[in-house]
Coordinates of C-alpha atoms in Angstrom, one line a residue:
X5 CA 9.9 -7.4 -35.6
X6 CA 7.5 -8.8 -33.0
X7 CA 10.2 -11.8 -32.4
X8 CA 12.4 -8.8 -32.1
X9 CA 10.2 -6.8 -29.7
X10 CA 9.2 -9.6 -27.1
X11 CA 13.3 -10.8 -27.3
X12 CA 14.0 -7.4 -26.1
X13 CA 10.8 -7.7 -23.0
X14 CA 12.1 -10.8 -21.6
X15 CA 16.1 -9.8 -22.0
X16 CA 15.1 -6.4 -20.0
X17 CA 13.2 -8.3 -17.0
X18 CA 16.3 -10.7 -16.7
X19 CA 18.6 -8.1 -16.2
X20 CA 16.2 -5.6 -14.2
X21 CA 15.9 -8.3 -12.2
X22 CA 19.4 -9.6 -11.7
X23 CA 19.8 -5.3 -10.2
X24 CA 16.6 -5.6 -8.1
X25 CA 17.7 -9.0 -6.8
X26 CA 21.4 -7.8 -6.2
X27 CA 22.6 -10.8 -4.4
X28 CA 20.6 -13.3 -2.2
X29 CA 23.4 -14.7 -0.3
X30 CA 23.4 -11.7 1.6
X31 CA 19.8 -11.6 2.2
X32 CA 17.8 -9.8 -0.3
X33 CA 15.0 -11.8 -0.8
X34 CA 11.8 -11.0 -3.2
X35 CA 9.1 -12.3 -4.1
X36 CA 5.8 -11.5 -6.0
X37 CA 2.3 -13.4 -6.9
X38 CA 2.6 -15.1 -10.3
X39 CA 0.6 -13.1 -13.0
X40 CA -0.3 -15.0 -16.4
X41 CA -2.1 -13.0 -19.5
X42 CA -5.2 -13.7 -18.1
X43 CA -4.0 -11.9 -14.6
X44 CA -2.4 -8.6 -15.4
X45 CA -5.3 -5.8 -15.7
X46 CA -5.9 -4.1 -19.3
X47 CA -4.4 -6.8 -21.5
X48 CA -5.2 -6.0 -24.9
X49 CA -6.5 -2.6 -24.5
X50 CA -5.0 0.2 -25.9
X51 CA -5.5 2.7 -23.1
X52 CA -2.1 4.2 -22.0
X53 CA -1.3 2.5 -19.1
X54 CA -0.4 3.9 -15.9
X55 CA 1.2 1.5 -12.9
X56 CA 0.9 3.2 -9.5
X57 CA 2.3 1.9 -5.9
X58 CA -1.1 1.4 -3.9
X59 CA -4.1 0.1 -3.6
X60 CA -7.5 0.3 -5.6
X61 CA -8.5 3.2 -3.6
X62 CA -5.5 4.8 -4.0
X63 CA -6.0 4.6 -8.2
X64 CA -9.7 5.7 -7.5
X65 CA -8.0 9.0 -6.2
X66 CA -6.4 10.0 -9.1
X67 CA -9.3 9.5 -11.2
X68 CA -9.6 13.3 -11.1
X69 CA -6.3 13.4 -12.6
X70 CA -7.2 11.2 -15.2
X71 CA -10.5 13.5 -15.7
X72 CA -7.9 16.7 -16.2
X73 CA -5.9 15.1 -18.5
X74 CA -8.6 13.7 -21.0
X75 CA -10.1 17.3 -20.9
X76 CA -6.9 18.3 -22.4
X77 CA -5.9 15.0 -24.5
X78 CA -10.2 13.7 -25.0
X79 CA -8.3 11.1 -27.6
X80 CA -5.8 9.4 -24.8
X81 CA -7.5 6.8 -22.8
X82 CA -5.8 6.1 -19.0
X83 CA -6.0 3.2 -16.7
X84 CA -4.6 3.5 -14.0
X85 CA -3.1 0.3 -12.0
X86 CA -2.8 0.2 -8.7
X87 CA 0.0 -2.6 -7.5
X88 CA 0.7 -3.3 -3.9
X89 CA 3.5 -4.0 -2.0
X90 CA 5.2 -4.0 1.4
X91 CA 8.1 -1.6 0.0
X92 CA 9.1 -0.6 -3.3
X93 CA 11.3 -3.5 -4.2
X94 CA 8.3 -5.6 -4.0
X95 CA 6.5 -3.1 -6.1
X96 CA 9.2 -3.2 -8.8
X97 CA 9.8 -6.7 -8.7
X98 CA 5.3 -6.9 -9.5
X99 CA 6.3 -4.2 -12.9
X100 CA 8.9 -6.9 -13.9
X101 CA 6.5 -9.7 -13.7
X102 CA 4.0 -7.8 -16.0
X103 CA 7.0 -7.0 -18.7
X104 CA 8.3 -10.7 -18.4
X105 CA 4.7 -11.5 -19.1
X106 CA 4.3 -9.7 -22.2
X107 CA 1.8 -6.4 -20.9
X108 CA 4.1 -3.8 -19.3
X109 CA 2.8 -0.3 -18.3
X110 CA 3.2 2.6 -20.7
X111 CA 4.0 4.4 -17.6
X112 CA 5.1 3.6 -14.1
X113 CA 5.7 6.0 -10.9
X114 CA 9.1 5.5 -9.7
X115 CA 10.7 6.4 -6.7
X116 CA 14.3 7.4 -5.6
X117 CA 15.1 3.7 -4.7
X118 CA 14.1 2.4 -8.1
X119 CA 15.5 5.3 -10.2
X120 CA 18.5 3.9 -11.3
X121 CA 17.5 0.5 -12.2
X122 CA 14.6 1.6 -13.9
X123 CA 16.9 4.0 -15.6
X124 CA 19.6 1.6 -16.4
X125 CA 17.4 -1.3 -17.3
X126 CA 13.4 -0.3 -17.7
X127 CA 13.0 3.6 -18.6
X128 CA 13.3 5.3 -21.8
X129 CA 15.1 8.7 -21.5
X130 CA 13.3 11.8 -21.9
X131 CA 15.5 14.1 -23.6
X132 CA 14.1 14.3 -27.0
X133 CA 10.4 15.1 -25.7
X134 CA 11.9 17.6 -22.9
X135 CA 13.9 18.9 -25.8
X136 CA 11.5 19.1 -28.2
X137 CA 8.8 20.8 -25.7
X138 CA 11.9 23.0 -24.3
X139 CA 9.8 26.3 -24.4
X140 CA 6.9 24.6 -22.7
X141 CA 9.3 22.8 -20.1
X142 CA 10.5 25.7 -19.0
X143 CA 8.3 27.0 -17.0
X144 CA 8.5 23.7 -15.0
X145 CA 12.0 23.9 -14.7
X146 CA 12.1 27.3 -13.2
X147 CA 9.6 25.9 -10.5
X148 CA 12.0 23.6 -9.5
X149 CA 14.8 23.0 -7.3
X150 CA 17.6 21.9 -9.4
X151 CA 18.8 19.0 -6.6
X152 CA 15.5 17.0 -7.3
X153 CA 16.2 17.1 -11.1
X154 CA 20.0 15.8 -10.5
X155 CA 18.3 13.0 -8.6
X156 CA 16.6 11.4 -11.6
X157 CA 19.4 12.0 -14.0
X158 CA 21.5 8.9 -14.9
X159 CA 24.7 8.9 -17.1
X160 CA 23.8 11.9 -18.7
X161 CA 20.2 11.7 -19.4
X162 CA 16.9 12.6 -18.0
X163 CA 14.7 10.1 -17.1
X164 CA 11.2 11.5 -14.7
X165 CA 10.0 14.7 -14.0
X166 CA 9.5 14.6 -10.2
X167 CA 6.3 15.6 -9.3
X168 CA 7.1 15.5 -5.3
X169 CA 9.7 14.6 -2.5
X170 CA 10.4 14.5 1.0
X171 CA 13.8 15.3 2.9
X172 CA 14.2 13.6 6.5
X173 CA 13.4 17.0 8.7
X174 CA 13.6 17.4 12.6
X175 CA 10.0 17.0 13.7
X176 CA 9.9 18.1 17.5
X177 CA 7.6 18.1 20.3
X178 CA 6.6 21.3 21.3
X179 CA 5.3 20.3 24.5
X180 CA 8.2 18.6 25.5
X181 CA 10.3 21.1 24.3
X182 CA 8.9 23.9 26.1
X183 CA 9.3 21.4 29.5
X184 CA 12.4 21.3 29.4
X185 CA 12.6 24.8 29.7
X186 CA 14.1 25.2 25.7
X187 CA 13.2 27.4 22.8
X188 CA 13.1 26.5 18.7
X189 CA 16.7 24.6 18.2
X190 CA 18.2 27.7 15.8
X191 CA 18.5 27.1 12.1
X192 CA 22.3 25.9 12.3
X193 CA 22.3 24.1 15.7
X194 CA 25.2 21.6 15.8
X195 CA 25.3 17.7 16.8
X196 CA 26.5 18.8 20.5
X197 CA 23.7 21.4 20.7
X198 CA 21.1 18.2 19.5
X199 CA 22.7 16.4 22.6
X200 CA 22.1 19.3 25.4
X201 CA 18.4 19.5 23.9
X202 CA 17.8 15.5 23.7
X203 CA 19.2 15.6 27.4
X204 CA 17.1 18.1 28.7
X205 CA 14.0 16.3 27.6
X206 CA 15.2 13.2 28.9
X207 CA 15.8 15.0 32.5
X208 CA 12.5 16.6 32.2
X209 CA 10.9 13.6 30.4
X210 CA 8.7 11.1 32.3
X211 CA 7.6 7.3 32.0
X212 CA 8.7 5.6 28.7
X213 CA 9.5 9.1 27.1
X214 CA 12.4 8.9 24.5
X215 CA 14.1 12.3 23.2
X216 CA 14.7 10.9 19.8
X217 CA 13.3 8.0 18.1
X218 CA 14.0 6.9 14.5
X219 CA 13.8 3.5 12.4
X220 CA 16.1 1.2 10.5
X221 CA 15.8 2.4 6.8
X222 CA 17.5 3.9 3.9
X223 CA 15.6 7.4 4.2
X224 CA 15.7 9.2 7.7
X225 CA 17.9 6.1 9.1
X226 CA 21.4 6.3 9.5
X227 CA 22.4 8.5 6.4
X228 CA 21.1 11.8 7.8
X229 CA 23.3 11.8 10.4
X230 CA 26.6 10.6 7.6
X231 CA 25.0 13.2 5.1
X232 CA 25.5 16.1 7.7
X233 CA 29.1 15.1 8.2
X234 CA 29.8 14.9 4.5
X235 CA 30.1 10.8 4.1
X236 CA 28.3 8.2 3.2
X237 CA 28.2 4.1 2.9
X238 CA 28.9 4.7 -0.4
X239 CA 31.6 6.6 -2.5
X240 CA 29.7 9.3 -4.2
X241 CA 30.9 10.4 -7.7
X242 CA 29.1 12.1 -11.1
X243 CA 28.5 10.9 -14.2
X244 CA 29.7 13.1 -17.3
X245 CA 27.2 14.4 -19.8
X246 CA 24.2 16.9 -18.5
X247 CA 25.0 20.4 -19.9
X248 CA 22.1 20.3 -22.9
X249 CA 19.9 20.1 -19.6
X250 CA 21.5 22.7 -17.3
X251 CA 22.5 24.8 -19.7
X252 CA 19.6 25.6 -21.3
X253 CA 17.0 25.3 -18.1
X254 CA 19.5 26.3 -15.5
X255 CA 21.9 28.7 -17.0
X256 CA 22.4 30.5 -13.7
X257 CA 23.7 27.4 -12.1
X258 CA 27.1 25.7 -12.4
X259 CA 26.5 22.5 -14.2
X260 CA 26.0 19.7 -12.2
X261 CA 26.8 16.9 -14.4
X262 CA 24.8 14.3 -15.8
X263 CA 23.6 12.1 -12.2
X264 CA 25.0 10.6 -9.2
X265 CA 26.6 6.9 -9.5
X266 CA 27.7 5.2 -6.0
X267 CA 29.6 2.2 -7.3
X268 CA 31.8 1.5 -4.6
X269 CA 31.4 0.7 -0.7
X270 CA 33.0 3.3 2.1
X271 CA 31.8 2.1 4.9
X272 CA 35.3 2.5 7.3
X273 CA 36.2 5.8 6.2
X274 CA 36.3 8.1 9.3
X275 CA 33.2 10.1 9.0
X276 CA 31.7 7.3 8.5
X277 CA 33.2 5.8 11.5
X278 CA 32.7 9.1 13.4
X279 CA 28.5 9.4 12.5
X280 CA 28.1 5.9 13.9
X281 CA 29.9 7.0 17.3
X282 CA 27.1 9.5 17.7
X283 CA 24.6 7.0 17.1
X284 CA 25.9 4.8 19.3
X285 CA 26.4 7.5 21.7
X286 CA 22.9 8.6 21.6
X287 CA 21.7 5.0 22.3
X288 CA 24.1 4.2 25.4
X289 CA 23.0 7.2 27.0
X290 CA 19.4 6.4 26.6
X291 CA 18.4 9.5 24.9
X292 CA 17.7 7.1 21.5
X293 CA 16.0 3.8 21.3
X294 CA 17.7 1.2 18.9
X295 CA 16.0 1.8 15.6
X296 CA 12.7 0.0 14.6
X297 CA 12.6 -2.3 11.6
X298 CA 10.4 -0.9 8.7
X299 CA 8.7 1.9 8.0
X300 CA 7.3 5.0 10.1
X301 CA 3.6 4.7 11.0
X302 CA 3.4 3.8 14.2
X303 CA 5.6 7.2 15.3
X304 CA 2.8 8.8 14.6
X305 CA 1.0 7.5 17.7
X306 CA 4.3 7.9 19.4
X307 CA 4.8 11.5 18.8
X308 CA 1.3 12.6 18.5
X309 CA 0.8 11.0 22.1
X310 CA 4.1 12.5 23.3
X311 CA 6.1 9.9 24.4
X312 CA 8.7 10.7 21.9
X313 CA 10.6 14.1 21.5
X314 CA 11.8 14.6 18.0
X315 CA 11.7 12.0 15.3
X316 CA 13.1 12.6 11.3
X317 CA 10.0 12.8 9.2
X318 CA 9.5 14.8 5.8
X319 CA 6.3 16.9 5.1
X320 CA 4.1 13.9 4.5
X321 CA 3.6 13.9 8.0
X322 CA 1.7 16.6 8.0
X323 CA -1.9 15.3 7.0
X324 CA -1.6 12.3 9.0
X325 CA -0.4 14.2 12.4
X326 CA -3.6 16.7 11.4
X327 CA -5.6 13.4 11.2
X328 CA -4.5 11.8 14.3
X329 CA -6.2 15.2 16.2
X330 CA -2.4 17.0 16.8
X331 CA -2.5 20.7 16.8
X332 CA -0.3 22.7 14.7
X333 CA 1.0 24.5 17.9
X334 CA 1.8 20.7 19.5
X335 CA 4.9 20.3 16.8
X336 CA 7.2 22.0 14.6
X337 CA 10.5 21.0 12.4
X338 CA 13.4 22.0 12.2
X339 CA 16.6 21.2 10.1
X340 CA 19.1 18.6 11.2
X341 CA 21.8 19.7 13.2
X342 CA 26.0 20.2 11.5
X343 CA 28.4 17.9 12.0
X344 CA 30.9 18.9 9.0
X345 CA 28.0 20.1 7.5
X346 CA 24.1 20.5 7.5
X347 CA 24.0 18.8 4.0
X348 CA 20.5 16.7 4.1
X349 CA 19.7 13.8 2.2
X350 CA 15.8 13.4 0.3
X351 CA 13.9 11.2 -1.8
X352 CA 11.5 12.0 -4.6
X353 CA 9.2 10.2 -6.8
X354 CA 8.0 10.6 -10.4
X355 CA 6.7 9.3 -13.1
X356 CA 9.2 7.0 -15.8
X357 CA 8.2 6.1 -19.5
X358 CA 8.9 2.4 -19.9
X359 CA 11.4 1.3 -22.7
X360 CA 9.1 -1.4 -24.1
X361 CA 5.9 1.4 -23.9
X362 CA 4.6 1.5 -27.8
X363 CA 2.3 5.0 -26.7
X364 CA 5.5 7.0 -26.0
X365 CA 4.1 10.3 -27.3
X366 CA 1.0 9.9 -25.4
X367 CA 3.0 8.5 -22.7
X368 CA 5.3 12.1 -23.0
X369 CA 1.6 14.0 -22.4
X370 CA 0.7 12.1 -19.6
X371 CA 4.5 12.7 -17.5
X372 CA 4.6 16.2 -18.6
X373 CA 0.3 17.1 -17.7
X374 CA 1.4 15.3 -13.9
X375 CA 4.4 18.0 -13.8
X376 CA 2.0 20.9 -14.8
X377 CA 0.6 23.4 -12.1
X378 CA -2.8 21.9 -13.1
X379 CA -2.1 18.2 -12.7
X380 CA -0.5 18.4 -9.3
X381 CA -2.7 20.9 -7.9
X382 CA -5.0 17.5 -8.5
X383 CA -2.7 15.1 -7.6
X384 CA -2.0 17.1 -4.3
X385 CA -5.2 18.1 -2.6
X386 CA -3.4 18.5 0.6
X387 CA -0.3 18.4 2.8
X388 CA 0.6 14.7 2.3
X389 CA 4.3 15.3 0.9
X390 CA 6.6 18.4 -0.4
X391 CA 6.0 19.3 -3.6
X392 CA 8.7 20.1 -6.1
X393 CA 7.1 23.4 -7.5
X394 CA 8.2 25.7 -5.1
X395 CA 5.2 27.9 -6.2
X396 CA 3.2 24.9 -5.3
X397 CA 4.5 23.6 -2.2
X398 CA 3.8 27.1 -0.4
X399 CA 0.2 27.0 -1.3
X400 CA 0.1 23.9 0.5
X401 CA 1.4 24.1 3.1
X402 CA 1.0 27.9 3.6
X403 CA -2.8 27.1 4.0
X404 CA -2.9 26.9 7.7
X405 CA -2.0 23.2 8.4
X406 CA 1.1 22.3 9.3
X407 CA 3.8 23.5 11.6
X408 CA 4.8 27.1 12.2
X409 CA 8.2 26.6 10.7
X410 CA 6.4 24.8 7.4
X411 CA 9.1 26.3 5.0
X412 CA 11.8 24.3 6.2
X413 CA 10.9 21.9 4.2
X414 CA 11.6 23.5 0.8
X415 CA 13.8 25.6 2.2
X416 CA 16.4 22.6 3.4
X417 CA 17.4 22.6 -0.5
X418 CA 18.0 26.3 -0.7
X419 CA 19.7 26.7 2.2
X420 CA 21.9 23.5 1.7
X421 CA 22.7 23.5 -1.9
X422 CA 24.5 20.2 -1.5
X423 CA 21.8 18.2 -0.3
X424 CA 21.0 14.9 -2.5
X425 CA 19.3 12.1 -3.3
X426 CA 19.9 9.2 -0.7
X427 CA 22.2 6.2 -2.2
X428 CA 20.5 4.0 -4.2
X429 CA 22.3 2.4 -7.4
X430 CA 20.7 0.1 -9.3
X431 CA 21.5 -2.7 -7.1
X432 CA 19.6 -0.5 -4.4
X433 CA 17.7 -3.5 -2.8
X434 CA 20.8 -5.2 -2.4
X435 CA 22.9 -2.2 -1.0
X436 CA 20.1 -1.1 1.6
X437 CA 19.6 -4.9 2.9
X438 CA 23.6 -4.6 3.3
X439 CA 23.3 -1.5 5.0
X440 CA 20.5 -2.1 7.4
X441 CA 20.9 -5.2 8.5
X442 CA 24.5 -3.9 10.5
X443 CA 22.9 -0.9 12.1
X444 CA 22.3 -2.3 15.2
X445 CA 24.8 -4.3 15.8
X446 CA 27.0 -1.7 15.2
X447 CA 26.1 0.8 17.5
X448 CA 24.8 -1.6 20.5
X449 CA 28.4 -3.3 20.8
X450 CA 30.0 -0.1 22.7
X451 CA 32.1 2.3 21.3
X452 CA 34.8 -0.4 20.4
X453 CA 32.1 -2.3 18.5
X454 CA 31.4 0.4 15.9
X455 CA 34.7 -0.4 13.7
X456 CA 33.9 -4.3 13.8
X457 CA 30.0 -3.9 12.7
X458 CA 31.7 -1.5 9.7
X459 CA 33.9 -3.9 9.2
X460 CA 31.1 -6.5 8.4
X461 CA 28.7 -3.6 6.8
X462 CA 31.7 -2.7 4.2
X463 CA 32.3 -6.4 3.0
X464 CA 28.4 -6.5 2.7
X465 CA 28.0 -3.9 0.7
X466 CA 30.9 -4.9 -1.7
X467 CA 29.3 -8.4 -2.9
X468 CA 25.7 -6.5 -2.9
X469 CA 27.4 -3.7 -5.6
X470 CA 29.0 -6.6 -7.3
X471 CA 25.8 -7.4 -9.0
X472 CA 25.7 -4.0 -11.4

């Protein structure tokens, strides 16, 4: 059985690894520290282990959590694990390193990007326990958007509870709004009405001021702007299965199948074509900078300083634009504006029992006390990202920090039913390397250039999907 059981660790890091990997030729690389026996934190303890993306701080934080749940479950013992990274792919390539080594976690927060590979490769379903606990679960269920529960569905089955998310908003500066003579863009403002606001600003803008700034990356990138013009990079479809789910916890809603799979490139079809037109658009006429590499921090300073007009950001801004000394009344959000449609894109994180975890019931307790009202009132002391409970989320940000408009941000899912998960197959790290690394070239070539850098972008993307 234990020849068995390790057999089974090493085969699932191969082939989580092959997914994470995708395909190097086209520039996915990662890499990780090496970690023996002697390395990896808790090795032969039998406290449930909990892996986190962060640092040791950030697994101090959720000692209260911990505190909570051993109140409730005195004879489970939780460490928490706290591995850093640049980006998740570096985070889940670390998890793989500690199953290949023989001491996975029990447990391990997972975000959109990973879902699916830890789903197809990693994560134990949780249909039985949700099942099983179904009058308990309920209550959870009926707190929570529908959308973010499709997003962690995979060929049928359930596999995290999410616990919070964050759709790409339209974060704008008041201040430079009001100079230009303009008032709040209205709920369904269109991509033209975007242009006369961004152009106004830039008329009544001075020095280095930019009407829209955004970076290169999967979520708040380019797929915003596809998602409102219903396209994408990839061909969206549904997996069968789903109805135990829906049916019993959403039996007001049409069954939405069992997950999203995006198995095949679409990168020249003529939304797709007609999105990147407006990007390049909006950078020829100077009222966009050409996207930064990486991740968001730095438009904090931007915006909070106001040399930058609007920016997509999600909820977590909040606490760090309250932080940097910005005013409520210096900002507020607003959705993103129709193309085809205002459909928005999100991403979500949760946690994900691990296959190989030999605590699964206390595992269960742990997942289902972080998706209780208790455990994320602890887990979310303050305005740092959108909560799933709807219930929840208004308390937080209904507490006087934050923007005026602070109920866009739930209210982009009820308004646009449609709105989804951002693409990211199991191959994810592959796919987005595909993806991002023909942005720019596409849209700084002129208008003529767009088709070519799709061209290259779709033959990307087909040899990163060929490694599912």
């Amino acid at each position: 059985m234990r020849e068995q059981e390790d057999n089974t660790v090493v085969e699932l890091s191969r082939r989580a690894m092959i997914g994470l990997l995708g395909l190097g030729a086209i520039g996915t690389v990662v890499s990780w520290p090496r970690l023996t026996g002697a390395d990896i934190p808790g090795r032969g303890d039998d406290a449930l282990t909990v892996a986190i993306f962060g640092t040791a701080t950030d697994a101090a934080a959720r000692q209260k959590l911990v505190d909570g749940f051993q109140l409730k479950y005195p004879d489970i013992s939780v460490r928490i694990v706290a591995i850093q990274g640049q980006d998740w792919s570096t985070f889940f390539a670390k998890i793989l390193t500690m199953i290949a080594a023989g001491n996975p976690p029990d447990v391990v927060v997972v975000a959109t990007e990973g879902a699916q590979l830890f789903a197809e490769q990693m994560a134990y379903p949780l249909d039985e326990f949700v099942q099983r606990d179904a009058a308990e679960m309920q209550e959870y269920f009926d707190d929570v958007h529908p959308s973010l529960i499709e997003a962690f569905m995979y060929k049928g089955s359930l596999y995290q509870l999410p616990d919070n998310f964050n759709a790409p908003n339209i974060y704008y500066n008041t201040t430079a709004l009001n100079r230009a003579g303009l008032e709040r863009p209205a709920d369904h403002w269109t991509v033209d009405d975007f242009f006369a606001v961004a152009g106004a600003m830039k008329k009544s803008g001075q020095g280095n001021f930019l009407p829209y700034f955004w970076n290169n990356r999967l979520w708040g990138g380019v797929v915003p702007w596809l998602y409102v013009n219903d396209t994408s990079f990839l061909t969206e479809e549904k997996a069968s299965g789903g109805d135990w789910l829906w049916k019993k916890f959403y039996p007001n809603e049409k069954p939405r199948g069992g997950g999203f799979l995006w198995q095949n490139a679409d990168a020249l079809n003529d939304r797709t074509v007609e999105s990147f037109e407006v990007l390049q658009r909006m950078v020829s006429e100077g009222l966009a900078a050409n996207p930064a590499q990486g991740g968001g921090n730095e438009l904090v300073a931007l915006f909070s300083t106001g040399s930058v007009g609007m920016t997509p950001a999600g909820g977590y801004w909040v606490s760090g634009l309250k932080e940097s000394g910005f005013r409520n009344e210096d900002y507020d959000v607003t959705y993103f504006p129709k193309m085809r449609s205002q459909r928005h894109q999100f991403g979500a994180a949760g946690y994900a029992m691990m296959a190989t975890a030999q605590r699964k019931d206390e595992a269960w307790e742990w997942i289902k006390y972080c998706a209780s009202v208790e455990g994320m009132r602890i887990a979310h002391p303050k305005p740092d990202s959108s909560i799933t409970r709807r219930s929840l989320n208004d308390e937080l940000y209904g507490a006087g920090v934050g923007p005026a408009h602070w109920n866009v941000f739930y209210d982009t899912l009820d308004l646009f039913p449609t709105t989804a998960p951002m693409p990211a197959p199991p191959q994810q790290a592959a796919v987005e390397s595909a993806l991002l690394k023909n942005v720019v070239s596409t849209i700084t070539n002129g208008q003529s250039g767009v088709r070519r850098g799709l061209e290259t972008m779709q033959r990307d993307l087909e040899l990163a999907l060929k490694g599912r």
